[in-house]
Amino acid sequence: MYRSSFLREVRKEKYERSDAYDELRGSPEFDSLAQARGLENLQELNERFASYINRARVLEQRNTILRKQLETFQRMDELVGLDEAFAGQIEFNRQRMRELASDRAKLEREEKDAQRMLDEYRNK
């Protein structure tokens, strides 16, 4: 029995509270208070929205910077690849220079021999 009367009292209190809310709701004080809270809520939401916009701008700027860095690194990788691509050509050219230097030395010796033979022939 006690339990049912307690529940009845709780329900009655709920209805009484809702009646008090309805009475306050029509008063000018409540309206101005609700309007002030609504304005505060709007200002808070506006500030949060502005912070999200600023955060998005910062992230876009970082993204732009990172894209430029990525492009730079990719170009550097291409340049490193060029070194490897031309390494064979460079080695071939070095070998060719050694061969030409050897041929030159041989031709210079032949020239000296020919010059000496010419001098010997003239002196006879």
CSV table of C-alpha atoms in Angstrom, one decimal:
chain,number,residue,atom,x,y,z
A,1,MET,CA,0.0,0.0,0.0
A,2,TYR,CA,2.8,2.4,0.8
A,3,ARG,CA,4.3,1.8,-2.6
A,4,SER,CA,1.2,2.7,-4.5
A,5,SER,CA,0.7,5.9,-2.5
A,6,PHE,CA,4.3,6.9,-3.1
A,7,LEU,CA,3.9,6.4,-6.8
A,8,ARG,CA,0.7,8.5,-6.8
A,9,GLU,CA,2.6,11.3,-5.0
A,10,VAL,CA,5.5,11.2,-7.4
A,11,ARG,CA,3.0,11.4,-10.4
A,12,LYS,CA,1.2,14.2,-8.7
A,13,GLU,CA,4.5,16.1,-8.2
A,14,LYS,CA,5.4,15.7,-11.8
A,15,TYR,CA,2.1,17.2,-12.9
A,16,GLU,CA,2.5,20.0,-10.4
A,17,ARG,CA,6.0,20.8,-11.7
A,18,SER,CA,4.8,20.8,-15.3
A,19,ASP,CA,2.1,23.2,-14.3
A,20,ALA,CA,4.6,25.5,-12.7
A,21,TYR,CA,6.7,25.4,-15.9
A,22,ASP,CA,3.6,26.3,-18.0
A,23,GLU,CA,2.9,29.3,-15.7
A,24,LEU,CA,6.5,30.5,-16.1
A,25,ARG,CA,6.5,30.0,-19.8
A,26,GLY,CA,4.0,32.7,-20.4
A,27,SER,CA,5.7,35.3,-18.2
A,28,PRO,CA,7.9,38.0,-19.8
A,29,GLU,CA,10.8,37.2,-17.4
A,30,PHE,CA,10.8,33.6,-18.7
A,31,ASP,CA,10.7,34.8,-22.3
A,32,SER,CA,13.6,37.1,-21.8
A,33,LEU,CA,15.5,34.5,-20.0
A,34,ALA,CA,14.8,31.9,-22.7
A,35,GLN,CA,15.7,34.4,-25.3
A,36,ALA,CA,19.0,35.2,-23.6
A,37,ARG,CA,19.8,31.5,-23.2
A,38,GLY,CA,18.9,31.0,-26.9
A,39,LEU,CA,21.2,33.9,-27.9
A,40,GLU,CA,24.0,32.5,-25.7
A,41,ASN,CA,23.5,29.1,-27.3
A,42,LEU,CA,23.6,30.6,-30.8
A,43,GLN,CA,26.8,32.6,-29.9
A,44,GLU,CA,28.4,29.4,-28.6
A,45,LEU,CA,27.4,27.5,-31.7
A,46,ASN,CA,28.7,30.4,-33.9
A,47,GLU,CA,32.0,30.4,-32.0
A,48,ARG,CA,32.3,26.6,-32.4
A,49,PHE,CA,31.5,26.9,-36.1
A,50,ALA,CA,34.1,29.6,-36.6
A,51,SER,CA,36.7,27.5,-34.8
A,52,TYR,CA,35.9,24.6,-37.2
A,53,ILE,CA,36.2,26.9,-40.2
A,54,ASN,CA,39.6,28.1,-38.9
A,55,ARG,CA,40.7,24.6,-38.3
A,56,ALA,CA,39.7,23.6,-41.8
A,57,ARG,CA,41.7,26.5,-43.3
A,58,VAL,CA,44.7,25.6,-41.3
A,59,LEU,CA,44.4,22.0,-42.5
A,60,GLU,CA,44.1,23.1,-46.1
A,61,GLN,CA,47.2,25.2,-45.7
A,62,ARG,CA,49.1,22.3,-44.2
A,63,ASN,CA,47.8,20.1,-47.0
A,64,THR,CA,49.1,22.5,-49.6
A,65,ILE,CA,52.5,22.7,-48.0
A,66,LEU,CA,52.7,18.9,-47.7
A,67,ARG,CA,51.7,18.5,-51.4
A,68,LYS,CA,54.5,20.9,-52.4
A,69,GLN,CA,57.0,19.0,-50.3
A,70,LEU,CA,55.8,15.7,-51.8
A,71,GLU,CA,56.3,17.1,-55.3
A,72,THR,CA,59.8,18.3,-54.4
A,73,PHE,CA,60.7,14.9,-53.0
A,74,GLN,CA,59.4,13.2,-56.1
A,75,ARG,CA,61.5,15.4,-58.3
A,76,MET,CA,64.5,14.7,-56.1
A,77,ASP,CA,63.8,10.9,-56.5
A,78,GLU,CA,63.7,11.5,-60.3
A,79,LEU,CA,67.0,13.2,-60.2
A,80,VAL,CA,68.5,10.4,-58.2
A,81,GLY,CA,67.1,8.0,-60.8
A,82,LEU,CA,68.8,10.1,-63.5
A,83,ASP,CA,72.2,9.6,-61.8
A,84,GLU,CA,71.6,5.8,-61.9
A,85,ALA,CA,70.4,6.0,-65.5
A,86,PHE,CA,73.4,7.9,-66.6
A,87,ALA,CA,75.9,5.9,-64.5
A,88,GLY,CA,76.4,3.4,-67.3
A,89,GLN,CA,76.8,6.2,-69.9
A,90,ILE,CA,79.3,7.9,-67.7
A,91,GLU,CA,81.3,4.7,-67.2
A,92,PHE,CA,81.3,4.1,-71.0
A,93,ASN,CA,82.6,7.6,-71.6
A,94,ARG,CA,85.3,7.2,-69.1
A,95,GLN,CA,86.4,3.9,-70.7
A,96,ARG,CA,86.4,5.6,-74.1
A,97,MET,CA,88.5,8.5,-72.7
A,98,ARG,CA,91.1,5.9,-71.4
A,99,GLU,CA,91.2,4.2,-74.8
A,100,LEU,CA,91.6,7.5,-76.6
A,101,ALA,CA,94.4,8.5,-74.2
A,102,SER,CA,96.1,5.2,-74.9
A,103,ASP,CA,95.7,5.7,-78.6
A,104,ARG,CA,97.1,9.3,-78.3
A,105,ALA,CA,100.1,8.1,-76.4
A,106,LYS,CA,100.7,5.4,-79.0
A,107,LEU,CA,100.4,8.0,-81.9
A,108,GLU,CA,102.7,10.4,-80.1
A,109,ARG,CA,105.4,7.6,-79.8
A,110,GLU,CA,104.9,6.8,-83.5
A,111,GLU,CA,105.3,10.5,-84.3
A,112,LYS,CA,108.5,10.6,-82.3
A,113,ASP,CA,109.8,7.5,-84.1
A,114,ALA,CA,108.9,9.0,-87.5
A,115,GLN,CA,110.5,12.3,-86.6
A,116,ARG,CA,113.7,10.5,-85.5
A,117,MET,CA,113.7,8.5,-88.7
A,118,LEU,CA,113.2,11.6,-90.7
A,119,ASP,CA,116.1,13.4,-88.9
A,120,GLU,CA,118.3,10.4,-89.5
A,121,TYR,CA,117.4,10.3,-93.2
A,122,ARG,CA,118.2,14.0,-93.5
A,123,ASN,CA,121.5,13.7,-91.8
A,124,LYS,CA,122.7,11.0,-94.1
